[in-house]
Short mmCIF file of N, CA and C and ligand atoms in Angstrom, two decimals:
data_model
loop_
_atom_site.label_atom_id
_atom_site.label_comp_id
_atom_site.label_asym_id
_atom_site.label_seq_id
_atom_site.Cartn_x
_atom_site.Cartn_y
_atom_site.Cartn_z
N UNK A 3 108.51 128.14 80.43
CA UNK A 3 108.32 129.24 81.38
C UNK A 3 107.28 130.23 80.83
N UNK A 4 106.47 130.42 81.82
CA UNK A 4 105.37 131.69 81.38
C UNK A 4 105.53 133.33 82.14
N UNK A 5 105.58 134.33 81.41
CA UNK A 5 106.37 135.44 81.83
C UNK A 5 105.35 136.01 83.12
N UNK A 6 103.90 135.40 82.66
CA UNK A 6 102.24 135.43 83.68
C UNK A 6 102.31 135.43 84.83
N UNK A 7 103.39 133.93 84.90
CA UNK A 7 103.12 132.65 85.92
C UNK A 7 103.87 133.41 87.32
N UNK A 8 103.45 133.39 88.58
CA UNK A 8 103.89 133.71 89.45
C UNK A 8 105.50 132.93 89.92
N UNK A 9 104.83 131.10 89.91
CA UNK A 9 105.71 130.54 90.18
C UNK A 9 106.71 130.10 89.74
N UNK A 10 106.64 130.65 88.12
CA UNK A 10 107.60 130.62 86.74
C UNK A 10 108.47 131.81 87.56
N UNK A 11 107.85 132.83 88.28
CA UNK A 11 108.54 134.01 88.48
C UNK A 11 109.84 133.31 89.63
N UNK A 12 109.08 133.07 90.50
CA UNK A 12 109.78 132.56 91.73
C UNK A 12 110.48 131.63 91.45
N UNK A 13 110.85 130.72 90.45
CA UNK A 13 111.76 129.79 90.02
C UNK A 13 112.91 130.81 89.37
N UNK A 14 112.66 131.50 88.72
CA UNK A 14 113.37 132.35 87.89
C UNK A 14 113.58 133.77 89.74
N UNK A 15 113.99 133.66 90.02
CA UNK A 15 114.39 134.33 91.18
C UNK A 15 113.75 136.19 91.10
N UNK A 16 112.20 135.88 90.25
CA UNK A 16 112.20 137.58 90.18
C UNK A 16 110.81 137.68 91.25
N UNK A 17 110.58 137.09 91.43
CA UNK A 17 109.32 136.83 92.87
C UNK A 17 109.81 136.42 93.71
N UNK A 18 110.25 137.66 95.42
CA UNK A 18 110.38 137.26 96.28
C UNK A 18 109.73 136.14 97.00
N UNK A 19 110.44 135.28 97.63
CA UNK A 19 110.07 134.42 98.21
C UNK A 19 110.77 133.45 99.39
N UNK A 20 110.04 132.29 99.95
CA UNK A 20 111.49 132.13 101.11
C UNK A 20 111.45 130.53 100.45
N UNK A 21 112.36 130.13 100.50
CA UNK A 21 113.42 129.21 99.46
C UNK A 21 113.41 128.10 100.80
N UNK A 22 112.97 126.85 100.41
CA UNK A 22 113.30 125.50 101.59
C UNK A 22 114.23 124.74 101.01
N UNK A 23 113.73 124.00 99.68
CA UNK A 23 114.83 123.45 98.74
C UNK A 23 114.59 123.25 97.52
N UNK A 24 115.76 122.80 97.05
CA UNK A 24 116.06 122.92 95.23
C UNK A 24 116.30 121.64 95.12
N UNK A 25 116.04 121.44 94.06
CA UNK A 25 117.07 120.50 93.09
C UNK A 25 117.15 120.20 91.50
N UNK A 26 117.37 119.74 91.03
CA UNK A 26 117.47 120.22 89.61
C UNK A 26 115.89 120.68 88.54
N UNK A 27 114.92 119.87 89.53
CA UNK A 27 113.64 119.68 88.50
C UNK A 27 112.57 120.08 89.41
N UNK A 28 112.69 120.30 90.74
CA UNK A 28 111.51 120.95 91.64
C UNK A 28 112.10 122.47 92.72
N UNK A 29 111.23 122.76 93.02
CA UNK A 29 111.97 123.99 93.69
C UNK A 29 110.61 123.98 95.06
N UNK A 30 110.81 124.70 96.36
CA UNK A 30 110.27 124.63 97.46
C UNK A 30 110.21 125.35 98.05
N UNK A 31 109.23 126.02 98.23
CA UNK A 31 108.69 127.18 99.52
C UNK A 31 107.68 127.85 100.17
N UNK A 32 107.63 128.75 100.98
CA UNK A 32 106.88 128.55 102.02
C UNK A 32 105.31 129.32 101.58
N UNK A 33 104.01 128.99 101.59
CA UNK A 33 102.95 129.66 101.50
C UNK A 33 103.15 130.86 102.31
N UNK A 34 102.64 131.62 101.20
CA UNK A 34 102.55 133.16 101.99
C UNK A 34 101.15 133.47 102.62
N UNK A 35 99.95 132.14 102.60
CA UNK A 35 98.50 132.22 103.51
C UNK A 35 98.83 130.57 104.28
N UNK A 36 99.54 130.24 104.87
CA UNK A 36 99.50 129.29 105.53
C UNK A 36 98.32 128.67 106.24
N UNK A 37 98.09 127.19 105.90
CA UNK A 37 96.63 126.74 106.49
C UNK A 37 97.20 126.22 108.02
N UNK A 38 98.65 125.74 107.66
CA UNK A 38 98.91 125.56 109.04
C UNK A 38 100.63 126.17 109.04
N UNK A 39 100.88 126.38 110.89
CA UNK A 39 102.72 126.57 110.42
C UNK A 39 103.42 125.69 109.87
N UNK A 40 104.18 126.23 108.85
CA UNK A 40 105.27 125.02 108.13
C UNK A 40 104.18 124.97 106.85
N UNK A 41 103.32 125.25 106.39
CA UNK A 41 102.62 124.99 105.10
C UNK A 41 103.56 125.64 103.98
N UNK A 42 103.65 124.79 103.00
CA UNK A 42 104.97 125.24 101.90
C UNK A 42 104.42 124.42 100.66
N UNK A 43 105.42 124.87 99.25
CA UNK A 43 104.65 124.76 98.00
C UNK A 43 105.34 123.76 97.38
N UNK A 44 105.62 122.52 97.10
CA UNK A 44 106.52 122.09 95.75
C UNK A 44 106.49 122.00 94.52
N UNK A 45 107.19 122.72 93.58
CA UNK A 45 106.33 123.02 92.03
C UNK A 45 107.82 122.31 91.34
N UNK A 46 107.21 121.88 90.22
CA UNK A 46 108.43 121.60 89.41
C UNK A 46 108.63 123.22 88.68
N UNK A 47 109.95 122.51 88.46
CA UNK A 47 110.79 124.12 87.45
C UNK A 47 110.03 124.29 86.36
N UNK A 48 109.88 123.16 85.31
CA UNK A 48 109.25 123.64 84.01
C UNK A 48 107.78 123.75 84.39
N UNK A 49 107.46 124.53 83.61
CA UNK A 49 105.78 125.55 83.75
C UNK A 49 104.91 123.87 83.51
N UNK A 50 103.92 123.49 83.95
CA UNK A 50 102.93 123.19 83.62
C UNK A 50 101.68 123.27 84.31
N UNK A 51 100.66 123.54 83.64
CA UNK A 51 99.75 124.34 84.23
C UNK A 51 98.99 123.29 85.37
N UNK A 52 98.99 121.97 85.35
CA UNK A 52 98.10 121.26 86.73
C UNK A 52 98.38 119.98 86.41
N UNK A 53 97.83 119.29 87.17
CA UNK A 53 97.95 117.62 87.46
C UNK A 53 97.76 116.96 85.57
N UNK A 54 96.67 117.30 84.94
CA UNK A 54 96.12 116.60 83.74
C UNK A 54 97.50 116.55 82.49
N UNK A 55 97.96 117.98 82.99
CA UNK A 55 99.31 118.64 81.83
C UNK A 55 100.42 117.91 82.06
N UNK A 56 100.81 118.04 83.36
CA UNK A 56 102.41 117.72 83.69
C UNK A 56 103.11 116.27 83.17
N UNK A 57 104.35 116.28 82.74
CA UNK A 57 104.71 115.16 82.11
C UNK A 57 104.79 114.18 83.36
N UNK A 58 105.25 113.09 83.29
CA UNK A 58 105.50 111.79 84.39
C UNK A 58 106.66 112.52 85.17
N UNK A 59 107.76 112.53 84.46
CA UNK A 59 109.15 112.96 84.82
C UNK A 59 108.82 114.20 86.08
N UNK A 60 107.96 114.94 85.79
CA UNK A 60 108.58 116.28 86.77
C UNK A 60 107.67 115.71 87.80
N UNK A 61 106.10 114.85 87.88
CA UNK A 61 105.22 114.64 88.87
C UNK A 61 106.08 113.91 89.69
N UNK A 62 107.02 112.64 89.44
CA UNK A 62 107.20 111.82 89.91
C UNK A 62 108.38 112.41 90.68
N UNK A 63 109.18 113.61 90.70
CA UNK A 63 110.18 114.47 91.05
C UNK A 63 109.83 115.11 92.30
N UNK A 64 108.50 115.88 91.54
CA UNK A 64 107.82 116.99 93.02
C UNK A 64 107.44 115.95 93.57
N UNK A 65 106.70 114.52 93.85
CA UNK A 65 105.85 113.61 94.23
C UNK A 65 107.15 113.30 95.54
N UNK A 66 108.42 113.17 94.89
CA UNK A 66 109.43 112.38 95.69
C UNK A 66 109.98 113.90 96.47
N UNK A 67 110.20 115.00 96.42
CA UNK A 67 110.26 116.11 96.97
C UNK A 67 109.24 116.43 98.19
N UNK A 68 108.01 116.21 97.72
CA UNK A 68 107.21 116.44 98.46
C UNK A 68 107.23 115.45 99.78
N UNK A 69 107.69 114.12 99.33
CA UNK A 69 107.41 113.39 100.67
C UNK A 69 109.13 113.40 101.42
N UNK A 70 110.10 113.56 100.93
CA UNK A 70 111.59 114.54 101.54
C UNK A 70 111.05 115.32 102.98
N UNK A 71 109.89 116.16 102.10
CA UNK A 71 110.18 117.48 103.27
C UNK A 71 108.74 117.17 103.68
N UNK A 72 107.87 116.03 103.55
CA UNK A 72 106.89 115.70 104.80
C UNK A 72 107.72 115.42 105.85
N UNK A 73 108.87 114.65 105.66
CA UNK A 73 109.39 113.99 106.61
C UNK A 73 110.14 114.64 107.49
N UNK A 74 110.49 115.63 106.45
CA UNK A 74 111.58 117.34 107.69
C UNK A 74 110.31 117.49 108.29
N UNK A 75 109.10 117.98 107.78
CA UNK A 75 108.05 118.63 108.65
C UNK A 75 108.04 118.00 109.97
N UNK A 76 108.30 116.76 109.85
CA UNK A 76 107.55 115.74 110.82
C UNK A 76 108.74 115.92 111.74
N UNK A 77 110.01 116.02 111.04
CA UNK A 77 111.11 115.37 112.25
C UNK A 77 111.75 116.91 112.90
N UNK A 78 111.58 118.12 111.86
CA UNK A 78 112.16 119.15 112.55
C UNK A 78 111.02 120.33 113.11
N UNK A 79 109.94 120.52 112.65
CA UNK A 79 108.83 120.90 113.27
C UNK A 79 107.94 120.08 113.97
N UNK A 80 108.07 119.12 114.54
CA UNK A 80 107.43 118.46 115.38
C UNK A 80 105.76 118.16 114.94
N UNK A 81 105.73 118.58 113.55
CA UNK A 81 104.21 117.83 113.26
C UNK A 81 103.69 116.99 113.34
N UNK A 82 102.21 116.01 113.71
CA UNK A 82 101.99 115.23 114.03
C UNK A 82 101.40 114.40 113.20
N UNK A 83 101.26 115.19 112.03
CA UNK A 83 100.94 114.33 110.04
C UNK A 83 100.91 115.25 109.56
N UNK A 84 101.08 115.11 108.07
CA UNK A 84 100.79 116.34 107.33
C UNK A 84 99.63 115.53 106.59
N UNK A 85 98.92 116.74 105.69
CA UNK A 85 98.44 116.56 104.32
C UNK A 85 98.98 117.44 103.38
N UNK A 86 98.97 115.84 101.96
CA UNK A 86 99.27 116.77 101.09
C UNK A 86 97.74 117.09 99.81
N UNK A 87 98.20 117.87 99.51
CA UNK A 87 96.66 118.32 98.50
C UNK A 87 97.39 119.25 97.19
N UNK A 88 96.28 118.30 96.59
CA UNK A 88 96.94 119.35 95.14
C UNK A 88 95.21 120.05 94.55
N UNK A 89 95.36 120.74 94.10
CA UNK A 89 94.11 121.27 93.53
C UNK A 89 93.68 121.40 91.89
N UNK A 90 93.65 120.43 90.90
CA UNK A 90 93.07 120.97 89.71
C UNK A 90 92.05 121.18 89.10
N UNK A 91 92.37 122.66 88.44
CA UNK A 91 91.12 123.39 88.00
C UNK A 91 90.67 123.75 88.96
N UNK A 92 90.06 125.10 88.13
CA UNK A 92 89.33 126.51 89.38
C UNK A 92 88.19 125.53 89.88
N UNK A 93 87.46 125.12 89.57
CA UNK A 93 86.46 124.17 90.46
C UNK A 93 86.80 123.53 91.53
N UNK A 94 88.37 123.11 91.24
CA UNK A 94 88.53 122.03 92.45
C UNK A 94 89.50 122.63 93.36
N UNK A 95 89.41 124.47 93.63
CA UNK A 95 90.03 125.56 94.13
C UNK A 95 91.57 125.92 93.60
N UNK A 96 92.01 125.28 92.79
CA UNK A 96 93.40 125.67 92.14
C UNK A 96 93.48 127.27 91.68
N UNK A 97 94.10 128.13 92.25
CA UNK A 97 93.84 129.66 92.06
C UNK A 97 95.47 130.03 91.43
N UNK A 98 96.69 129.07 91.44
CA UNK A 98 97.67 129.39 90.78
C UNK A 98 97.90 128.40 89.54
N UNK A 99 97.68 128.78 88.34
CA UNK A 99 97.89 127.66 87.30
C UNK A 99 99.35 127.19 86.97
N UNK A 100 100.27 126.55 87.97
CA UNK A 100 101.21 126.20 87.70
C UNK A 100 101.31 124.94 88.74
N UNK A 101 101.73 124.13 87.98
CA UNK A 101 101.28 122.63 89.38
C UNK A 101 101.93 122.87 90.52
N UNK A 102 101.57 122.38 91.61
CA UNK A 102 101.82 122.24 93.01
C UNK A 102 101.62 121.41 93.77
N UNK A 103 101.96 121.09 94.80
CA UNK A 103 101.58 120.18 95.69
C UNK A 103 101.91 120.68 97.32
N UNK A 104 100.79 121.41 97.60
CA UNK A 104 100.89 121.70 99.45
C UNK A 104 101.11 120.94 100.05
N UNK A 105 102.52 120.87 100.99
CA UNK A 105 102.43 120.09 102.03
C UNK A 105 102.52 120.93 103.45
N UNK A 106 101.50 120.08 103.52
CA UNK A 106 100.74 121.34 105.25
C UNK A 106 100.56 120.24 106.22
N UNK A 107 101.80 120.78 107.15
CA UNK A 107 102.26 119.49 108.28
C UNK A 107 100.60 120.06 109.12
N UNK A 108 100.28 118.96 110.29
CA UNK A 108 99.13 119.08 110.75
C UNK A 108 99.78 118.66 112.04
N UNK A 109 98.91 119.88 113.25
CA UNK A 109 99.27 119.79 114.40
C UNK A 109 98.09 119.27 115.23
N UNK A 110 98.29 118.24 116.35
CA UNK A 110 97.26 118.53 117.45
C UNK A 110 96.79 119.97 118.08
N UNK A 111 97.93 120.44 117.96
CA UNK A 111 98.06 121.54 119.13
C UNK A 111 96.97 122.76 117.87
N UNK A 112 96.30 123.27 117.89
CA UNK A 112 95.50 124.05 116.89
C UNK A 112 95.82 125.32 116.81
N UNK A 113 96.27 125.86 117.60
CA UNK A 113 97.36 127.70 117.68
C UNK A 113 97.42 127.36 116.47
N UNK A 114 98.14 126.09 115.74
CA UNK A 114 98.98 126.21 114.69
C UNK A 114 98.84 125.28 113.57
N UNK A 115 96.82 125.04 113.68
CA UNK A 115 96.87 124.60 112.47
C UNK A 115 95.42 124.84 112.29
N UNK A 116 95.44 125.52 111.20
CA UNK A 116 93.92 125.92 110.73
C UNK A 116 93.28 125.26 110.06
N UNK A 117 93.48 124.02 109.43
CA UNK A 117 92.94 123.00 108.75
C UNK A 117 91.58 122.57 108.69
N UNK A 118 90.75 122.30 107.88
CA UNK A 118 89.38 121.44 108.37
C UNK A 118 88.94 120.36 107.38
N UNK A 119 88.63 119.77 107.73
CA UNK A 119 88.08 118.66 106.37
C UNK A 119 86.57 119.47 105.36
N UNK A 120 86.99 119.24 104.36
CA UNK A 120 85.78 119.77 103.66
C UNK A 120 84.58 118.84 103.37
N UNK A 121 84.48 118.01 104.02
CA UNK A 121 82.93 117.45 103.51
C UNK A 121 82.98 116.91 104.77
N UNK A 122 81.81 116.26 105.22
CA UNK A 122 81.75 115.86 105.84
C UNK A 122 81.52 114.58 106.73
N UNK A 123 83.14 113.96 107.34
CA UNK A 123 83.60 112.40 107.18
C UNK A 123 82.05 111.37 107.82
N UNK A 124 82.01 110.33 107.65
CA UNK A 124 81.17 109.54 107.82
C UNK A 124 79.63 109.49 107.14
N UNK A 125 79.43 110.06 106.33
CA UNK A 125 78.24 109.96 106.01
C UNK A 125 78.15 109.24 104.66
N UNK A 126 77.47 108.19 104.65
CA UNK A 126 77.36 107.23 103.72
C UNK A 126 77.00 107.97 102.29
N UNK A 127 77.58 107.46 101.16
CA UNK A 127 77.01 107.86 99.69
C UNK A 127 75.96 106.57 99.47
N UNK A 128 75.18 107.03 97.99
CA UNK A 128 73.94 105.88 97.78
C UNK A 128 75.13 104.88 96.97
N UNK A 129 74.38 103.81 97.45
CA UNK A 129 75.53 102.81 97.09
C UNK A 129 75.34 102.35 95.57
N UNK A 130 74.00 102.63 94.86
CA UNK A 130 73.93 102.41 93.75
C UNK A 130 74.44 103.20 92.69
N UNK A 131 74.85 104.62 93.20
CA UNK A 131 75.37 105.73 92.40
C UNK A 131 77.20 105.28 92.42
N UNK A 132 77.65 105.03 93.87
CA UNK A 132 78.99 104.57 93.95
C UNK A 132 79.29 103.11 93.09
N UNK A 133 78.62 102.79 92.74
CA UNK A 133 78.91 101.67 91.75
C UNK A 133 78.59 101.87 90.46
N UNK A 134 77.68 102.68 90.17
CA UNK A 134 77.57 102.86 89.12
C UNK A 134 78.68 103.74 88.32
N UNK A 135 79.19 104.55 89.06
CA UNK A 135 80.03 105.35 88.62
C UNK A 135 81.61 104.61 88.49
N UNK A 136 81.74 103.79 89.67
CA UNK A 136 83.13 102.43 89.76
C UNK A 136 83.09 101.89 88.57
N UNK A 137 82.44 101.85 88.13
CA UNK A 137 81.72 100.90 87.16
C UNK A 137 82.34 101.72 85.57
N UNK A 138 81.86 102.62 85.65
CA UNK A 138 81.83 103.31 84.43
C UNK A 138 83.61 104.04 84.59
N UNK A 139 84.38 104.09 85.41
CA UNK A 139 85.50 104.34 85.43
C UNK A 139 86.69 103.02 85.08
N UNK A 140 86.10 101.96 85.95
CA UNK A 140 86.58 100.68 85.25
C UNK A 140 86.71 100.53 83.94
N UNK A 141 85.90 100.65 83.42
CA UNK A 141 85.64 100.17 82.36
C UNK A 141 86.58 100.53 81.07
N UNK A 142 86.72 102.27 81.92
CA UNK A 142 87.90 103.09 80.70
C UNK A 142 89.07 103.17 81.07
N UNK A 143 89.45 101.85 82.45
CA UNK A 143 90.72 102.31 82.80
C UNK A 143 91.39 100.77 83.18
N UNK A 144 90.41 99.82 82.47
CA UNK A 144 91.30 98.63 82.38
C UNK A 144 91.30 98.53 80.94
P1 AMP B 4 96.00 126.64 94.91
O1 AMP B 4 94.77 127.36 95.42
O2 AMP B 4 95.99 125.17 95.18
O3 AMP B 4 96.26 127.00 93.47
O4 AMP B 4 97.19 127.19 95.78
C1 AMP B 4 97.92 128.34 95.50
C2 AMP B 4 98.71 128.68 96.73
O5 AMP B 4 99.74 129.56 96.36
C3 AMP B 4 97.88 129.40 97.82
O6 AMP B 4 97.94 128.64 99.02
C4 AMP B 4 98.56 130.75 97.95
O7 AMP B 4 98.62 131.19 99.27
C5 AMP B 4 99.95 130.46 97.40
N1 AMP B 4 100.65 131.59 96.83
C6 AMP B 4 100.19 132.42 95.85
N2 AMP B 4 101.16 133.33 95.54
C7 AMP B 4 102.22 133.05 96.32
C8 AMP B 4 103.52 133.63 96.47
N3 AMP B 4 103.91 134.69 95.76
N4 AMP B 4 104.37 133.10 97.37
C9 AMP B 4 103.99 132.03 98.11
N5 AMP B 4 102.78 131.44 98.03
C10 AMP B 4 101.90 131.94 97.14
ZN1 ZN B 5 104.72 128.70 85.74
#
């Protein structure tokens, strides 16, 4: 636990917050800037600061939490998919250093979902750079 950490706070019940669910190793609740309605947080209990840190045990916890309450999203808010997104490191917009995983049900209906894709879908990459780089990731990961 970090005394810093917001969501260290909110596990430890001293940061108001609104509570979806618990269980022994993740805890759940609702974004206070919602991208869409129903957008909510799943963090494991013990502090770790992002995706690279966290042990197997707690990812594979929030991982199975997180898709629990895709499925409430879907069946008791009437969403029509969610996404989930995690963010590590300030580059890749992570602004709370304690892992997370947003799940932000996604509506047709747009009142109630502010969502957008960030790049922009269909446009081909150079195919010699996409292999080259396949290539060089292979290599350190077989
Ligand atoms: P990220 O940018 O991926 O690190 O996401 C951090 C998220 O935490 C943002 O969507 C914030 O709106 C949300 N957030 C920050 N502080 C709180 C809080 N006290 N209660 C609920 N959500 C929060
Ligand atoms: Zn923390």
């Amino acid at each position: 636990m970090s005394d810093q950490c917001v969501f260290c706070g909110i596990v430890n019940g001293v940061v108001p917050n609104t509570k979806v669910a618990e269980d022994d190793a993740t805890y759940a609740f609702m974004d206070i800037n919602p991208a869409s309605d129903g957008h909510l947080l799943v963090i494991p209990k013990r502090h770790s600061t992002d995706l690279l840190e966290i042990p197997a045990d707690d990812l594979t916890a929030v991982t199975l939490s997180a898709q629990r309450i895709a499925k409430a999203v879907v069946e008791e808010l009437g969403a029509d998919g969610v996404n989930l997104l995690n963010c590590c490191g300030a580059d890749a917009w992570q602004t709370v250093f304690h892992f997370h995983i947003h799940v932000i049900p996604r509506y047709r209906d747009k009142t109630k979902d502010r969502l957008g894709l960030p790049w922009k879908p269909g446009v081909p990459g150079d195919a010699e750079t996409i292999s080259t780089i396949g290539g060089r990731l292979s290599s350190v990961l077989s």
